[in-house]
């Protein structure tokens, strides 16, 4: 087959541009990424060979090698793993064929130093090779297939793919880096050894070093191991340094950040397994991917089985990275068998309990760090409140919220501990923007009484709160519902101008609103919650919360008409008092019909809703303004 030239996908071109202009100080990480890819390829072959032993029968000892040729200025990373065919090369090295591409690109800042750190996290660390190489060749043959292939690029606009035989391994991959003149340090044995020991010593495969010294000799035959080659998670915690944990996290998570939490333990008893799990310090780009898959690798007796095994971890812990190694699962277990394996269910429950327990400890010992963790992953953890009833109590203890009491985060335990005398509910308000929520008129009465309200800004909040119902027998109650009773809670201070119209006059004001608005609202009521605003909209006790309704409509999940709202009026507000005075004047009521409509539209605007009839709103506003400007 002749050489085929193909253009990089646009996203890949952007990646390569970032790498080419990167000022990243630790260029040595390219080697970590290539060794990590080679290790993954060997793991996948080992798994495939469980059912197809012929794939590795001719060369069963899996390994990785680094071969240098100083005369040609090349560094070659060799593995005898699963290898690739043409389709694999195009998909893996020419395109980013993964969900979340848009999310990844949105996080690019234009700062090369920051953006290059996203490359490994996105799972395309191969491109980091262009930090040190002016050209890269990939010679590969997929296990069990006869054809060999060569992928080649200078990291600019395009690449070539061709069928070849010379230089292609019998199985696996050779990544040949033609180093730039300034990067010849990576041809030195001591430099490569130091990089391997720093970043890749934990890999449970031998990593060999060899050099081309004689054209008639195969450097692989004389290559010597330069790593420990034992699985890190099998070692005792006392033997592992923090730096080794960190580098294993970089390897298993393809991440450039450092782990915020490391959980390493061995479960013994009816079921035995070892787990080494990490919580990242930064949010992965695909955290909200619809597939909701974790990145924890499953091993059985140190043999890689799969990554992202369904049923190994609950979806709300999908931010975790690491490995789980079981001693009890059958070695020939298939991915399909795993889904309904009761042993895996027990492992999942054990992992969930341990992770939630460790998070609770961390929340107490590292309050500031836990706040940052919560900002990154709190919305995901809250999914477990309606998905995992068994661990709900543990999850409730981990919750943190913004509230009307200061800028810090508050736990439910703290909230309940400082509830006001006479307060029977945990009050909440939901919305899209934290600052907008703080200014909501529905909060005025609560603020006047010193009642704390939790500010919920994650879409998931609309679903877990009704599911949970209560915490320590205190019901969750939305302040945007009509049934929020504040009469039992005394105001901290009365306003001097809290003068209300007489009851009979107030009844006439309510009647005016009802007559003018008709079916536009469900009801008009005098409000206990308002102190500064004239009006606000609330949902009736049995109706859907207003924010949830807007959320469902935005996502086209609600096709029925909008539920009618209750309009609450503040009898102490100057506008309402003025309306009451005018109503008392003979014949004035008929001239006030525009005022209720303007106040209703005002309440809609404050809630972030659109005014249904903008032309009528403009006409009424102009009419009222004209009357008000009359001298």
Coordinates of C-alpha atoms in Angstrom, one line a residue, residues 131-443:
X131 CA 8.1 18.8 23.1
X132 CA 11.5 17.2 22.4
X133 CA 11.2 15.6 18.9
X134 CA 11.2 17.2 15.5
X135 CA 9.7 14.1 14.0
X136 CA 8.0 11.0 15.4
X137 CA 7.6 7.6 13.8
X138 CA 5.3 4.9 15.1
X139 CA 6.1 1.4 13.8
X140 CA 3.5 -1.1 14.9
X141 CA 1.8 -4.4 14.3
X142 CA -1.4 -5.5 16.1
X143 CA -1.3 -8.8 17.9
X144 CA -2.8 -11.6 15.7
X145 CA -2.7 -9.5 12.5
X146 CA -0.2 -9.9 9.6
X147 CA 0.3 -6.3 8.5
X148 CA 2.7 -3.8 9.9
X149 CA 2.1 -0.1 9.8
X150 CA 4.1 3.2 10.0
X151 CA 2.6 6.5 11.3
X152 CA 4.9 9.5 10.8
X153 CA 4.5 13.2 11.5
X154 CA 6.6 16.4 12.2
X155 CA 3.8 17.6 14.5
X156 CA 2.5 20.3 12.2
X157 CA -0.5 20.0 9.9
X158 CA -0.6 16.4 8.8
X159 CA 0.7 12.9 9.1
X160 CA 1.2 9.8 7.0
X161 CA 0.2 6.2 7.4
X162 CA 1.7 3.4 5.3
X163 CA 1.9 -0.3 5.3
X164 CA 5.5 -1.4 5.9
X165 CA 7.5 -4.5 7.1
X166 CA 11.0 -3.2 7.7
X167 CA 11.5 -2.2 11.3
X168 CA 8.1 -3.2 12.4
X169 CA 8.0 -5.5 15.5
X170 CA 6.4 -9.0 15.3
X171 CA 3.9 -7.6 17.8
X172 CA 3.6 -4.3 19.6
X173 CA 4.8 -0.8 19.0
X174 CA 8.1 1.2 18.4
X175 CA 7.8 4.9 18.9
X176 CA 10.9 6.5 17.3
X177 CA 11.6 10.1 18.4
X178 CA 14.0 12.1 16.2
X179 CA 15.2 14.4 18.9
X180 CA 15.9 18.1 18.4
X181 CA 19.5 19.2 18.7
X182 CA 18.8 20.8 22.1
X183 CA 17.3 17.7 23.6
X184 CA 20.2 15.2 23.3
X185 CA 20.3 14.8 27.1
X186 CA 17.6 12.2 26.5
X187 CA 20.1 10.0 24.8
X188 CA 22.1 9.6 28.0
X189 CA 21.6 6.5 30.1
X190 CA 21.8 8.2 33.4
X191 CA 19.2 10.8 32.4
X192 CA 16.7 8.2 31.2
X193 CA 17.3 6.1 34.3
X194 CA 16.6 9.1 36.5
X195 CA 13.3 9.9 34.7
X196 CA 12.2 6.3 34.9
X197 CA 12.9 6.1 38.6
X198 CA 11.2 9.4 39.2
X199 CA 8.0 8.8 37.2
X200 CA 7.7 5.1 36.2
X201 CA 9.4 2.9 38.8
X202 CA 6.0 1.7 40.0
X203 CA 5.1 0.0 36.7
X204 CA 4.8 -3.7 37.2
X205 CA 6.7 -4.5 33.9
X206 CA 10.4 -4.5 33.3
X207 CA 11.6 -1.3 31.7
X208 CA 14.9 -2.0 29.9
X209 CA 17.6 0.3 28.6
X210 CA 19.7 -0.5 25.5
X211 CA 21.9 1.5 23.1
X212 CA 22.9 0.9 19.5
X213 CA 26.6 0.2 19.6
X214 CA 27.0 -2.2 16.7
X215 CA 24.9 -2.3 13.6
X216 CA 25.0 -6.1 13.6
X217 CA 23.7 -6.5 17.1
X218 CA 20.1 -6.1 18.3
X219 CA 20.2 -3.6 21.3
X220 CA 17.2 -5.3 22.8
X221 CA 19.1 -8.5 23.4
X222 CA 21.6 -6.7 25.6
X223 CA 19.1 -4.3 27.2
X224 CA 19.1 -4.2 31.1
X225 CA 16.2 -3.4 33.5
X226 CA 16.2 0.0 35.1
X227 CA 13.1 -0.1 37.2
X228 CA 11.8 -2.1 40.2
X229 CA 9.1 -3.7 38.1
X230 CA 6.7 -4.5 41.0
X231 CA 3.1 -3.3 41.3
X232 CA 3.1 -0.4 43.6
X233 CA -0.3 -1.3 45.2
X234 CA 1.1 -4.7 46.4
X235 CA 3.8 -3.0 48.5
X236 CA 3.4 -2.1 52.1
X237 CA 2.4 1.6 52.7
X238 CA 5.6 2.0 54.9
X239 CA 7.7 1.2 51.8
X240 CA 6.1 3.8 49.5
X241 CA 7.1 7.4 49.5
X242 CA 4.7 10.3 48.9
X243 CA 6.5 11.0 45.7
X244 CA 6.0 7.4 44.5
X245 CA 2.3 7.7 45.2
X246 CA 2.1 10.9 43.3
X247 CA 3.8 9.5 40.3
X248 CA 1.6 6.5 40.3
X249 CA -1.4 8.8 40.3
X250 CA 0.1 10.6 37.3
X251 CA 0.5 7.3 35.5
X252 CA -2.9 5.7 36.3
X253 CA -4.9 9.0 35.9
X254 CA -3.0 10.4 33.0
X255 CA -3.0 13.6 35.0
X256 CA -0.5 16.4 35.7
X257 CA -2.0 17.6 38.9
X258 CA -1.2 16.1 42.3
X259 CA -3.7 13.9 44.2
X260 CA -5.6 15.6 47.0
X261 CA -6.4 12.3 48.8
X262 CA -4.7 9.0 48.7
X263 CA -6.5 5.9 49.9
X264 CA -4.4 2.7 50.0
X265 CA -5.6 -0.4 51.9
X266 CA -6.1 -4.1 51.8
X267 CA -9.5 -5.7 52.6
X268 CA -9.3 -9.1 54.2
X269 CA -12.0 -11.5 55.2
X270 CA -14.6 -13.2 53.1
X271 CA -13.4 -11.2 50.1
X272 CA -9.9 -10.0 49.7
X273 CA -8.8 -7.1 47.5
X274 CA -6.3 -4.3 47.5
X275 CA -7.2 -0.8 46.4
X276 CA -5.1 2.3 45.7
X277 CA -7.4 5.2 45.0
X278 CA -6.8 8.9 44.5
X279 CA -9.1 11.9 44.6
X280 CA -7.7 14.6 42.2
X281 CA -6.9 18.1 43.3
X282 CA -8.5 19.5 40.1
X283 CA -11.7 18.7 38.3
X284 CA -11.3 16.2 35.3
X285 CA -12.6 17.7 32.1
X286 CA -15.1 14.9 31.6
X287 CA -16.6 14.8 35.1
X288 CA -20.1 15.5 33.7
X289 CA -19.8 13.2 30.7
X290 CA -23.2 11.5 30.2
X291 CA -21.4 8.1 30.3
X292 CA -20.5 8.8 33.9
X293 CA -17.6 6.3 33.9
X294 CA -14.9 6.2 36.5
X295 CA -11.2 5.6 35.7
X296 CA -10.3 2.9 38.2
X297 CA -8.5 -0.1 36.7
X298 CA -9.6 -3.6 37.8
X299 CA -6.9 -6.2 38.2
X300 CA -7.3 -9.9 39.2
X301 CA -4.2 -11.3 40.8
X302 CA -2.1 -8.5 39.3
X303 CA -3.5 -9.2 35.8
X304 CA -5.3 -6.2 34.2
X305 CA -8.9 -6.9 33.3
X306 CA -10.5 -3.6 32.4
X307 CA -10.7 0.1 33.3
X308 CA -14.0 1.7 34.1
X309 CA -15.6 -1.6 35.0
X310 CA -19.3 -1.0 35.4
X311 CA -20.3 -1.9 39.0
X312 CA -16.9 -1.5 40.5
X313 CA -17.7 2.0 41.8
X314 CA -21.0 4.0 42.1
X315 CA -21.3 6.7 39.5
X316 CA -21.1 9.5 42.1
X317 CA -17.5 8.4 42.8
X318 CA -16.5 8.6 39.2
X319 CA -13.9 11.3 39.9
X320 CA -11.7 8.7 41.6
X321 CA -8.5 7.4 39.9
X322 CA -6.5 4.3 40.8
X323 CA -6.6 0.5 40.8
X324 CA -8.4 -2.3 42.6
X325 CA -6.8 -5.8 42.6
X326 CA -9.0 -8.7 43.6
X327 CA -7.8 -12.1 44.8
X328 CA -11.2 -13.8 44.5
X329 CA -12.6 -12.9 41.1
X330 CA -11.9 -15.6 38.5
X331 CA -9.0 -14.7 36.3
X332 CA -10.9 -15.4 33.1
X333 CA -13.8 -13.1 34.1
X334 CA -15.2 -11.2 31.1
X335 CA -16.4 -7.6 31.1
X336 CA -20.0 -8.9 30.6
X337 CA -19.8 -11.3 33.5
X338 CA -18.6 -8.5 35.7
X339 CA -21.8 -6.5 35.4
X340 CA -23.8 -9.1 37.4
X341 CA -21.1 -10.5 39.6
X342 CA -22.3 -10.5 43.3
X343 CA -18.6 -10.5 44.4
X344 CA -18.1 -7.2 42.5
X345 CA -21.1 -5.7 44.3
X346 CA -19.6 -6.5 47.6
X347 CA -16.3 -4.9 46.5
X348 CA -18.2 -1.8 45.4
X349 CA -20.0 -1.5 48.8
X350 CA -16.6 -1.9 50.6
X351 CA -15.0 0.7 48.4
X352 CA -17.9 3.1 48.9
X353 CA -17.8 2.8 52.7
X354 CA -14.1 3.3 52.8
X355 CA -13.9 6.3 50.5
X356 CA -16.8 8.1 52.2
X357 CA -15.2 7.4 55.6
X358 CA -11.8 8.8 54.4
X359 CA -13.6 11.9 53.0
X360 CA -15.3 12.5 56.3
X361 CA -11.9 12.3 58.1
X362 CA -10.4 14.7 55.6
X363 CA -13.2 17.1 56.0
X364 CA -12.3 17.4 59.7
X365 CA -8.5 17.5 59.4
X366 CA -8.2 19.7 56.3
X367 CA -11.1 22.1 56.3
X368 CA -9.7 24.4 53.7
X369 CA -8.7 21.6 51.4
X370 CA -12.1 20.0 51.8
X371 CA -13.8 23.2 50.7
X372 CA -11.8 23.1 47.4
X373 CA -12.5 19.4 47.0
X374 CA -16.2 20.2 47.5
X375 CA -16.2 23.0 44.9
X376 CA -14.7 20.5 42.4
X377 CA -16.8 17.4 43.2
X378 CA -19.6 18.3 45.5
X379 CA -22.2 18.3 42.8
X380 CA -21.2 14.8 41.8
X381 CA -21.3 13.4 45.3
X382 CA -24.8 14.8 45.8
X383 CA -26.0 12.4 43.0
X384 CA -25.5 9.6 45.5
X385 CA -28.2 11.0 47.8
X386 CA -30.9 9.7 45.4
X387 CA -28.9 6.8 43.9
X388 CA -27.4 5.1 46.9
X389 CA -29.8 4.8 49.8
X390 CA -27.5 2.5 51.7
X391 CA -24.8 5.2 52.1
X392 CA -27.1 8.2 52.3
X393 CA -26.3 9.0 55.9
X394 CA -22.6 9.0 55.2
X395 CA -23.1 11.3 52.2
X396 CA -25.3 13.7 54.2
X397 CA -22.5 14.3 56.6
X398 CA -20.2 15.3 53.7
X399 CA -22.5 17.9 52.3
X400 CA -21.5 21.6 52.3
X401 CA -23.5 24.6 51.3
X402 CA -23.3 28.3 50.7
X403 CA -25.9 30.1 52.9
X404 CA -27.2 33.5 53.8
X405 CA -24.9 33.4 56.9
X406 CA -21.5 34.6 55.6
X407 CA -19.3 33.5 52.7
X408 CA -18.1 30.2 54.0
X409 CA -19.6 26.7 53.5
X410 CA -21.8 25.2 56.1
X411 CA -22.6 21.5 56.9
X412 CA -26.1 20.3 57.7
X413 CA -24.9 19.6 61.3
X414 CA -23.8 23.2 61.7
X415 CA -27.0 24.5 60.2
X416 CA -29.3 22.5 62.5
X417 CA -27.1 23.5 65.5
X418 CA -27.8 27.2 64.9
X419 CA -31.5 27.0 63.9
X420 CA -33.6 29.8 65.4
X421 CA -36.1 29.2 68.2
X422 CA -39.4 28.3 66.7
X423 CA -37.8 27.2 63.4
X424 CA -39.1 23.8 62.3
X425 CA -37.5 23.4 58.8
X426 CA -34.2 23.5 56.9
X427 CA -34.9 26.4 54.5
X428 CA -33.4 26.3 51.0
X429 CA -33.6 28.4 47.8
X430 CA -32.5 27.1 44.4
X431 CA -31.2 29.0 41.4
X432 CA -28.5 29.2 38.7
X433 CA -26.4 32.0 40.1
X434 CA -25.2 32.4 43.7
X435 CA -25.0 36.2 43.7
X436 CA -28.5 36.5 42.2
X437 CA -29.9 34.1 44.9
X438 CA -28.5 36.2 47.7
X439 CA -30.5 39.2 46.4
X440 CA -33.8 37.2 46.0
X441 CA -36.8 39.0 47.6
X442 CA -38.0 35.7 49.0
X443 CA -35.1 35.9 51.5

